[in-house]
Amino acid sequence: MTTDDFYAAAPSARASWRLAILMGRNARTYKFALGSVLLHHASQGHTEIPLRDLAAPYAMAILERRAPQAPQSGTELGATDFLTVAAEESAESRRLGHPTDRLTEAAERSMPGMVMEKFHNHGGGPVPHSFYDIVGRGRGRTVRLSSALGDVARSYELEGLRAELDARWSIVESSFATGIGRSLIEEGVRVDRSTLHITDLRRRRPVTGVAEAVAGFQHGRCHICDESLDGERPAVDHVFPHALMRRYASVNGWHGPDLDSLWNLAVAHPTCNGEKSDRMPTPGELTRLARRNEAIMHSPVPLHKTLRLTLRNAIPGRRISGWRTFLHEVEKACA
């Protein structure tokens, strides 16, 4: 599945938003701060906002999540650069509960070039919908929110979209964090079955919830019935039931892949998940799982790294070409 296929499967402003948030390139986490602020204003019915009024909550959102990221090695920052100012104004801004005037001015000055020009881009180019335009010049610049952003913010999926953004932000933050970032990027993530949280492999430190991390790649739809989750808190389904591992282990041992891994976990309505119980997946469910995993493979690290390693290590000595082949092999192993 390409990113074009992802959009074609559910052509809407929400799909464009997910392309930007979930599948856009992440050199920094600034776009998540911007996305959070945009959703807030659009959900309040705002259509035009002075850039300065976006800059203050944007800057504070970055400070509240984590210390601003250091630039790439070899990059020198000036005294008025946003990262320099953020580091110097962080303590006072936190004490005040809002960014200092100096930090707000630095954010206002840097936002257009640092994040707003790039927000709509993903690996395959610009997303189909635009969510804002910047008009005016200098300190008189205004951000005009598009009708597409209004559609996203008025959607019944708004809370789910916020959760997806927050989860992706946490995943990317952790990838940049000293001490766990390298293991996430090189080794991918694991799932803690007891909590259904994504964790890093080495420290087993929680990163975010599985449901929030994968729901957007399913277009907010139930994996089992293929209907909208409609704002309902989803359950996490083992597509190939976890009971298979216990069942085979009691006989000849389970030689298939780990069924508690990300590739086999999908979100579903709690009622659908309860009715499914420990039955094997249907052909339609396997098709949807393959498409979902292919979509995740188009997202930046560490989730796509996790699934790539799953494919590489699925069957020792054999190269698996893709998810449909992989799932077929698992199905045969369960026969």
mmCIF file of C-alpha atoms in Angstrom, residues 1-333:
data_model
loop_
_atom_site.group_PDB
_atom_site.id
_atom_site.type_symbol
_atom_site.label_atom_id
_atom_site.label_comp_id
_atom_site.label_asym_id
_atom_site.label_seq_id
_atom_site.Cartn_x
_atom_site.Cartn_y
_atom_site.Cartn_z
ATOM 1 C CA MET A 1 0.000 0.000 0.000
ATOM 2 C CA THR A 2 1.344 3.432 -0.950
ATOM 3 C CA THR A 3 0.373 6.638 0.796
ATOM 4 C CA ASP A 4 -1.860 7.348 -2.227
ATOM 5 C CA ASP A 5 -3.612 4.036 -1.566
ATOM 6 C CA PHE A 6 -4.044 5.018 2.078
ATOM 7 C CA TYR A 7 -5.860 8.196 1.063
ATOM 8 C CA ALA A 8 -7.876 6.467 -1.664
ATOM 9 C CA ALA A 9 -9.183 3.966 0.897
ATOM 10 C CA ALA A 10 -10.953 6.800 2.766
ATOM 11 C CA PRO A 11 -10.680 10.042 0.763
ATOM 12 C CA SER A 12 -11.461 12.788 3.249
ATOM 13 C CA ALA A 13 -9.887 15.671 5.131
ATOM 14 C CA ARG A 14 -9.364 13.261 8.045
ATOM 15 C CA ALA A 15 -7.262 10.983 5.814
ATOM 16 C CA SER A 16 -5.153 13.972 4.743
ATOM 17 C CA TRP A 17 -4.701 14.925 8.393
ATOM 18 C CA ARG A 18 -3.558 11.390 9.225
ATOM 19 C CA LEU A 19 -1.108 11.427 6.323
ATOM 20 C CA ALA A 20 0.456 14.604 7.724
ATOM 21 C CA ILE A 21 0.490 13.515 11.372
ATOM 22 C CA LEU A 22 1.111 9.767 11.181
ATOM 23 C CA MET A 23 3.052 9.375 7.943
ATOM 24 C CA GLY A 24 4.819 12.692 7.551
ATOM 25 C CA ARG A 25 8.551 12.879 7.986
ATOM 26 C CA ASN A 26 9.619 13.656 11.547
ATOM 27 C CA ALA A 27 12.931 15.477 11.805
ATOM 28 C CA ARG A 28 11.546 17.285 14.853
ATOM 29 C CA THR A 29 8.351 17.205 16.908
ATOM 30 C CA TYR A 30 7.252 20.767 16.149
ATOM 31 C CA LYS A 31 4.502 19.698 13.772
ATOM 32 C CA PHE A 32 2.717 17.899 16.596
ATOM 33 C CA ALA A 33 2.662 21.066 18.693
ATOM 34 C CA LEU A 34 1.301 22.971 15.695
ATOM 35 C CA GLY A 35 -1.277 20.265 14.969
ATOM 36 C CA SER A 36 -2.495 20.297 18.556
ATOM 37 C CA VAL A 37 -2.942 24.077 18.517
ATOM 38 C CA LEU A 38 -4.671 24.013 15.124
ATOM 39 C CA LEU A 39 -7.182 21.392 16.290
ATOM 40 C CA HIS A 40 -7.939 23.420 19.409
ATOM 41 C CA HIS A 41 -8.664 26.646 17.536
ATOM 42 C CA ALA A 42 -10.644 24.964 14.765
ATOM 43 C CA SER A 43 -12.765 23.077 17.316
ATOM 44 C CA GLN A 44 -13.609 26.477 18.857
ATOM 45 C CA GLY A 45 -14.948 27.622 15.487
ATOM 46 C CA HIS A 46 -12.069 30.018 14.761
ATOM 47 C CA THR A 47 -11.251 30.663 11.111
ATOM 48 C CA GLU A 48 -8.665 33.470 11.311
ATOM 49 C CA ILE A 49 -6.013 33.763 14.012
ATOM 50 C CA PRO A 50 -3.151 36.227 14.370
ATOM 51 C CA LEU A 51 0.078 34.259 14.085
ATOM 52 C CA ARG A 52 1.112 35.542 17.509
ATOM 53 C CA ASP A 53 -1.981 33.933 19.055
ATOM 54 C CA LEU A 54 -0.844 30.576 17.639
ATOM 55 C CA ALA A 55 2.770 31.145 18.644
ATOM 56 C CA ALA A 56 2.161 31.337 22.399
ATOM 57 C CA PRO A 57 0.333 28.009 22.887
ATOM 58 C CA TYR A 58 2.610 26.387 20.302
ATOM 59 C CA ALA A 59 5.717 27.356 22.245
ATOM 60 C CA MET A 60 4.208 26.277 25.546
ATOM 61 C CA ALA A 61 3.133 22.923 24.147
ATOM 62 C CA ILE A 62 6.735 22.199 23.171
ATOM 63 C CA LEU A 63 8.044 23.184 26.608
ATOM 64 C CA GLU A 64 5.428 21.106 28.426
ATOM 65 C CA ARG A 65 6.219 17.937 26.522
ATOM 66 C CA ARG A 66 9.998 17.858 26.630
ATOM 67 C CA ALA A 67 13.052 20.087 26.522
ATOM 68 C CA PRO A 68 13.501 21.484 22.975
ATOM 69 C CA GLN A 69 15.515 19.212 20.736
ATOM 70 C CA ALA A 70 19.113 20.004 20.010
ATOM 71 C CA PRO A 71 19.941 20.824 16.388
ATOM 72 C CA GLN A 72 21.867 18.462 14.174
ATOM 73 C CA SER A 73 25.578 18.347 14.895
ATOM 74 C CA GLY A 74 27.523 21.080 13.184
ATOM 75 C CA THR A 75 24.600 23.540 13.303
ATOM 76 C CA GLU A 76 25.322 26.769 15.152
ATOM 77 C CA LEU A 77 22.407 28.666 16.641
ATOM 78 C CA GLY A 78 22.179 32.411 16.922
ATOM 79 C CA ALA A 79 21.099 34.287 20.023
ATOM 80 C CA THR A 80 17.602 34.829 18.572
ATOM 81 C CA ASP A 81 17.052 31.282 17.276
ATOM 82 C CA PHE A 82 13.917 29.611 18.666
ATOM 83 C CA LEU A 83 15.843 26.738 20.257
ATOM 84 C CA THR A 84 18.280 29.100 21.930
ATOM 85 C CA VAL A 85 15.488 31.303 23.246
ATOM 86 C CA ALA A 86 13.411 28.312 24.357
ATOM 87 C CA ALA A 87 16.304 26.925 26.383
ATOM 88 C CA GLU A 88 16.928 30.298 28.003
ATOM 89 C CA GLU A 89 13.264 31.120 28.669
ATOM 90 C CA SER A 90 12.056 27.639 29.641
ATOM 91 C CA ALA A 91 12.320 27.995 33.428
ATOM 92 C CA GLU A 92 10.599 31.383 33.539
ATOM 93 C CA SER A 93 7.881 30.298 31.108
ATOM 94 C CA ARG A 94 7.144 27.230 33.199
ATOM 95 C CA ARG A 95 7.019 29.378 36.341
ATOM 96 C CA LEU A 96 4.584 31.796 34.707
ATOM 97 C CA GLY A 97 2.468 29.068 33.124
ATOM 98 C CA HIS A 98 2.749 30.786 29.733
ATOM 99 C CA PRO A 99 5.644 31.663 27.426
ATOM 100 C CA THR A 100 7.560 34.840 28.063
ATOM 101 C CA ASP A 101 7.202 37.638 25.530
ATOM 102 C CA ARG A 102 10.679 36.857 24.224
ATOM 103 C CA LEU A 103 9.821 33.188 23.658
ATOM 104 C CA THR A 104 6.498 34.074 22.006
ATOM 105 C CA GLU A 105 8.287 36.469 19.661
ATOM 106 C CA ALA A 106 10.877 33.813 18.791
ATOM 107 C CA ALA A 107 8.123 31.293 18.060
ATOM 108 C CA GLU A 108 6.179 33.804 15.958
ATOM 109 C CA ARG A 109 9.302 34.639 13.988
ATOM 110 C CA SER A 110 10.323 31.012 13.383
ATOM 111 C CA MET A 111 7.039 29.171 12.887
ATOM 112 C CA PRO A 112 6.400 29.924 9.188
ATOM 113 C CA GLY A 113 9.771 28.597 8.016
ATOM 114 C CA MET A 114 10.454 26.044 10.725
ATOM 115 C CA VAL A 115 7.162 24.160 10.733
ATOM 116 C CA MET A 116 4.259 25.745 8.841
ATOM 117 C CA GLU A 117 5.797 25.468 5.365
ATOM 118 C CA LYS A 118 6.454 21.765 5.977
ATOM 119 C CA PHE A 119 3.349 20.661 7.885
ATOM 120 C CA HIS A 120 1.441 19.458 4.821
ATOM 121 C CA ASN A 121 4.299 17.371 3.476
ATOM 122 C CA HIS A 122 4.676 13.621 3.829
ATOM 123 C CA GLY A 123 6.891 11.065 2.107
ATOM 124 C CA GLY A 124 4.925 11.228 -1.148
ATOM 125 C CA GLY A 125 4.579 15.011 -1.395
ATOM 126 C CA PRO A 126 1.854 17.369 -0.124
ATOM 127 C CA VAL A 127 -1.293 15.892 1.382
ATOM 128 C CA PRO A 128 -4.502 16.287 -0.664
ATOM 129 C CA HIS A 129 -6.029 18.912 1.646
ATOM 130 C CA SER A 130 -4.537 22.147 2.925
ATOM 131 C CA PHE A 131 -5.411 23.096 6.504
ATOM 132 C CA TYR A 132 -4.321 26.752 6.602
ATOM 133 C CA ASP A 133 -2.739 29.646 4.751
ATOM 134 C CA ILE A 134 -0.601 32.477 6.116
ATOM 135 C CA VAL A 135 -1.497 35.945 4.888
ATOM 136 C CA GLY A 136 0.027 39.358 5.593
ATOM 137 C CA ARG A 137 3.565 40.284 6.470
ATOM 138 C CA GLY A 138 5.705 40.797 9.529
ATOM 139 C CA ARG A 139 3.893 41.078 12.838
ATOM 140 C CA GLY A 140 0.591 41.478 11.015
ATOM 141 C CA ARG A 141 0.571 37.928 9.697
ATOM 142 C CA THR A 142 -2.652 35.999 10.098
ATOM 143 C CA VAL A 143 -3.338 32.271 9.811
ATOM 144 C CA ARG A 144 -6.517 31.437 7.915
ATOM 145 C CA LEU A 145 -7.856 28.007 8.805
ATOM 146 C CA SER A 146 -9.355 26.084 5.908
ATOM 147 C CA SER A 147 -12.758 24.464 5.674
ATOM 148 C CA ALA A 148 -10.910 21.115 5.553
ATOM 149 C CA LEU A 149 -9.489 21.744 9.027
ATOM 150 C CA GLY A 150 -12.969 22.712 10.181
ATOM 151 C CA ASP A 151 -14.262 19.380 8.882
ATOM 152 C CA VAL A 152 -11.564 17.561 10.857
ATOM 153 C CA ALA A 153 -12.233 19.533 14.035
ATOM 154 C CA ARG A 154 -16.012 19.059 13.825
ATOM 155 C CA SER A 155 -15.670 15.355 13.118
ATOM 156 C CA TYR A 156 -17.050 12.738 15.480
ATOM 157 C CA GLU A 157 -13.477 11.409 15.387
ATOM 158 C CA LEU A 158 -11.985 14.552 16.944
ATOM 159 C CA GLU A 159 -11.027 12.954 20.259
ATOM 160 C CA GLY A 160 -9.572 9.948 18.468
ATOM 161 C CA LEU A 161 -7.556 12.214 16.171
ATOM 162 C CA ARG A 162 -6.218 14.060 19.200
ATOM 163 C CA ALA A 163 -5.249 10.748 20.805
ATOM 164 C CA GLU A 164 -3.511 9.637 17.599
ATOM 165 C CA LEU A 165 -1.537 12.881 17.455
ATOM 166 C CA ASP A 166 -0.553 12.576 21.109
ATOM 167 C CA ALA A 167 0.528 8.957 20.633
ATOM 168 C CA ARG A 168 2.599 9.757 17.550
ATOM 169 C CA TRP A 169 4.174 12.692 19.390
ATOM 170 C CA SER A 170 5.146 10.401 22.281
ATOM 171 C CA ILE A 171 6.636 7.829 19.912
ATOM 172 C CA VAL A 172 8.738 10.406 18.080
ATOM 173 C CA GLU A 173 9.820 12.099 21.320
ATOM 174 C CA SER A 174 10.999 8.771 22.652
ATOM 175 C CA SER A 175 12.925 8.139 19.443
ATOM 176 C CA PHE A 176 14.848 11.358 20.080
ATOM 177 C CA ALA A 177 15.330 10.789 23.801
ATOM 178 C CA THR A 178 18.789 10.079 25.125
ATOM 179 C CA GLY A 179 19.071 6.546 26.421
ATOM 180 C CA ILE A 180 16.143 4.953 24.617
ATOM 181 C CA GLY A 181 16.118 6.626 21.214
ATOM 182 C CA ARG A 182 18.881 4.518 19.719
ATOM 183 C CA SER A 183 17.283 1.228 20.771
ATOM 184 C CA LEU A 184 13.902 2.298 19.352
ATOM 185 C CA ILE A 185 15.392 3.308 16.027
ATOM 186 C CA GLU A 186 17.640 0.266 15.681
ATOM 187 C CA GLU A 187 15.495 -2.417 17.293
ATOM 188 C CA GLY A 188 11.919 -1.137 17.115
ATOM 189 C CA VAL A 189 9.418 -1.454 19.931
ATOM 190 C CA ARG A 190 7.731 -4.224 21.871
ATOM 191 C CA VAL A 191 4.257 -4.533 23.361
ATOM 192 C CA ASP A 192 3.663 -5.103 27.051
ATOM 193 C CA ARG A 193 0.767 -7.554 26.952
ATOM 194 C CA SER A 194 -0.311 -6.839 30.524
ATOM 195 C CA THR A 195 -0.826 -3.115 29.885
ATOM 196 C CA LEU A 196 -1.163 -3.029 26.067
ATOM 197 C CA HIS A 197 1.425 -0.271 25.968
ATOM 198 C CA ILE A 198 4.186 0.109 23.417
ATOM 199 C CA THR A 199 7.537 0.066 25.195
ATOM 200 C CA ASP A 200 11.179 0.282 24.231
ATOM 201 C CA LEU A 201 12.909 -3.078 24.048
ATOM 202 C CA ARG A 202 15.735 -2.428 26.476
ATOM 203 C CA ARG A 203 14.182 -0.564 29.388
ATOM 204 C CA ARG A 204 10.628 -1.786 28.875
ATOM 205 C CA ARG A 205 9.637 1.818 29.443
ATOM 206 C CA PRO A 206 6.061 2.727 28.346
ATOM 207 C CA VAL A 207 5.895 4.979 25.306
ATOM 208 C CA THR A 208 2.190 5.092 24.427
ATOM 209 C CA GLY A 209 -0.898 2.907 24.158
ATOM 210 C CA VAL A 210 -1.227 0.405 21.329
ATOM 211 C CA ALA A 211 -4.788 1.483 20.487
ATOM 212 C CA GLU A 212 -3.859 5.153 20.136
ATOM 213 C CA ALA A 213 -0.769 4.296 18.093
ATOM 214 C CA VAL A 214 -2.492 2.132 15.469
ATOM 215 C CA ALA A 215 -6.087 3.404 15.225
ATOM 216 C CA GLY A 216 -5.256 6.087 12.663
ATOM 217 C CA PHE A 217 -3.608 3.586 10.334
ATOM 218 C CA GLN A 218 -7.003 1.822 10.294
ATOM 219 C CA HIS A 219 -8.768 5.107 9.444
ATOM 220 C CA GLY A 220 -10.461 4.954 12.851
ATOM 221 C CA ARG A 221 -12.417 1.845 11.836
ATOM 222 C CA CYS A 222 -13.032 -1.423 13.639
ATOM 223 C CA HIS A 223 -10.769 -4.153 12.345
ATOM 224 C CA ILE A 224 -13.502 -6.777 12.676
ATOM 225 C CA CYS A 225 -16.686 -5.200 11.286
ATOM 226 C CA ASP A 226 -14.924 -2.438 9.287
ATOM 227 C CA GLU A 227 -17.331 0.198 10.643
ATOM 228 C CA SER A 228 -16.304 3.475 12.287
ATOM 229 C CA LEU A 229 -15.279 3.323 15.923
ATOM 230 C CA ASP A 230 -17.443 6.454 16.210
ATOM 231 C CA GLY A 231 -15.588 7.905 19.164
ATOM 232 C CA GLU A 232 -15.990 4.729 21.207
ATOM 233 C CA ARG A 233 -12.964 3.675 23.233
ATOM 234 C CA PRO A 234 -11.671 0.667 21.273
ATOM 235 C CA ALA A 235 -10.488 -2.715 22.410
ATOM 236 C CA VAL A 236 -7.194 -4.176 21.198
ATOM 237 C CA ASP A 237 -7.745 -7.431 19.326
ATOM 238 C CA HIS A 238 -5.229 -10.203 18.719
ATOM 239 C CA VAL A 239 -6.104 -10.886 15.076
ATOM 240 C CA PHE A 240 -4.534 -14.324 15.336
ATOM 241 C CA PRO A 241 -5.752 -15.230 18.838
ATOM 242 C CA HIS A 242 -3.169 -15.344 21.571
ATOM 243 C CA ALA A 243 -4.678 -18.645 22.692
ATOM 244 C CA LEU A 244 -2.934 -20.287 19.709
ATOM 245 C CA MET A 245 0.420 -19.855 21.423
ATOM 246 C CA ARG A 246 -0.847 -21.585 24.570
ATOM 247 C CA ARG A 247 -2.605 -24.311 22.582
ATOM 248 C CA TYR A 248 0.403 -25.219 20.436
ATOM 249 C CA ALA A 249 2.863 -24.854 23.319
ATOM 250 C CA SER A 250 1.026 -27.608 25.176
ATOM 251 C CA VAL A 251 1.505 -30.030 22.248
ATOM 252 C CA ASN A 252 4.565 -29.561 20.045
ATOM 253 C CA GLY A 253 5.452 -26.012 20.905
ATOM 254 C CA TRP A 254 4.564 -22.831 19.021
ATOM 255 C CA HIS A 255 6.995 -22.159 16.177
ATOM 256 C CA GLY A 256 5.234 -19.177 14.673
ATOM 257 C CA PRO A 257 5.903 -15.458 15.239
ATOM 258 C CA ASP A 258 5.097 -13.706 18.505
ATOM 259 C CA LEU A 259 1.349 -13.029 18.503
ATOM 260 C CA ASP A 260 1.723 -10.299 21.127
ATOM 261 C CA SER A 261 3.656 -8.172 18.649
ATOM 262 C CA LEU A 262 2.462 -4.991 16.974
ATOM 263 C CA TRP A 263 1.793 -6.665 13.607
ATOM 264 C CA ASN A 264 -0.991 -8.816 15.140
ATOM 265 C CA LEU A 265 -2.740 -6.162 17.251
ATOM 266 C CA ALA A 266 -5.619 -4.114 15.842
ATOM 267 C CA VAL A 267 -8.322 -1.891 17.309
ATOM 268 C CA ALA A 268 -11.938 -3.004 17.305
ATOM 269 C CA HIS A 269 -15.277 -2.286 18.935
ATOM 270 C CA PRO A 270 -15.357 -3.925 22.381
ATOM 271 C CA THR A 271 -18.526 -5.814 21.397
ATOM 272 C CA CYS A 272 -16.973 -7.056 18.148
ATOM 273 C CA ASN A 273 -13.853 -8.121 19.993
ATOM 274 C CA GLY A 274 -15.891 -9.950 22.628
ATOM 275 C CA GLU A 275 -17.932 -11.809 20.016
ATOM 276 C CA LYS A 276 -14.803 -12.760 18.054
ATOM 277 C CA SER A 277 -13.227 -14.324 21.140
ATOM 278 C CA ASP A 278 -10.547 -16.876 20.124
ATOM 279 C CA ARG A 279 -11.699 -17.628 16.585
ATOM 280 C CA MET A 280 -9.321 -17.460 13.640
ATOM 281 C CA PRO A 281 -9.411 -14.321 11.465
ATOM 282 C CA THR A 282 -11.617 -14.192 8.383
ATOM 283 C CA PRO A 283 -10.162 -13.469 4.910
ATOM 284 C CA GLY A 284 -11.511 -9.919 5.151
ATOM 285 C CA GLU A 285 -9.812 -9.368 8.501
ATOM 286 C CA LEU A 286 -6.521 -10.648 7.114
ATOM 287 C CA THR A 287 -6.800 -8.296 4.137
ATOM 288 C CA ARG A 288 -7.459 -5.343 6.445
ATOM 289 C CA LEU A 289 -4.552 -6.341 8.694
ATOM 290 C CA ALA A 290 -2.193 -6.536 5.707
ATOM 291 C CA ARG A 291 -3.300 -3.092 4.525
ATOM 292 C CA ARG A 292 -2.959 -1.639 8.018
ATOM 293 C CA ASN A 293 0.557 -3.048 8.429
ATOM 294 C CA GLU A 294 1.531 -1.771 4.992
ATOM 295 C CA ALA A 295 0.326 1.694 6.042
ATOM 296 C CA ILE A 296 2.431 1.566 9.212
ATOM 297 C CA MET A 297 5.418 0.630 7.051
ATOM 298 C CA HIS A 298 5.079 4.083 5.434
ATOM 299 C CA SER A 299 5.367 5.863 8.780
ATOM 300 C CA PRO A 300 8.733 7.016 10.136
ATOM 301 C CA VAL A 301 10.672 5.090 12.779
ATOM 302 C CA PRO A 302 10.267 3.302 15.076
ATOM 303 C CA LEU A 303 6.964 1.606 14.130
ATOM 304 C CA HIS A 304 7.957 0.781 10.569
ATOM 305 C CA LYS A 305 11.290 -0.548 11.841
ATOM 306 C CA THR A 306 9.402 -2.885 14.179
ATOM 307 C CA LEU A 307 7.330 -4.342 11.344
ATOM 308 C CA ARG A 308 10.271 -4.551 8.962
ATOM 309 C CA LEU A 309 12.155 -6.629 11.532
ATOM 310 C CA THR A 310 9.081 -8.847 11.923
ATOM 311 C CA LEU A 311 9.073 -9.585 8.183
ATOM 312 C CA ARG A 312 12.817 -10.125 8.092
ATOM 313 C CA ASN A 313 12.864 -12.555 11.026
ATOM 314 C CA ALA A 314 9.543 -14.330 10.418
ATOM 315 C CA ILE A 315 10.921 -17.517 8.904
ATOM 316 C CA PRO A 316 14.648 -18.216 9.370
ATOM 317 C CA GLY A 317 16.458 -18.583 6.068
ATOM 318 C CA ARG A 318 13.534 -17.312 4.012
ATOM 319 C CA ARG A 319 12.747 -13.831 2.746
ATOM 320 C CA ILE A 320 9.092 -12.786 3.119
ATOM 321 C CA SER A 321 8.023 -10.385 0.370
ATOM 322 C CA GLY A 322 5.127 -8.639 2.108
ATOM 323 C CA TRP A 323 2.320 -8.778 4.609
ATOM 324 C CA ARG A 324 -0.110 -10.839 2.568
ATOM 325 C CA THR A 325 2.518 -13.568 2.188
ATOM 326 C CA PHE A 326 3.472 -13.302 5.845
ATOM 327 C CA LEU A 327 -0.121 -13.646 7.066
ATOM 328 C CA HIS A 328 -0.715 -16.573 4.720
ATOM 329 C CA GLU A 329 2.303 -18.340 6.220
ATOM 330 C CA VAL A 330 1.008 -17.739 9.768
ATOM 331 C CA GLU A 331 -2.406 -19.049 8.725
ATOM 332 C CA LYS A 332 -0.802 -22.231 7.364
ATOM 333 C CA ALA A 333 1.147 -22.687 10.594
#
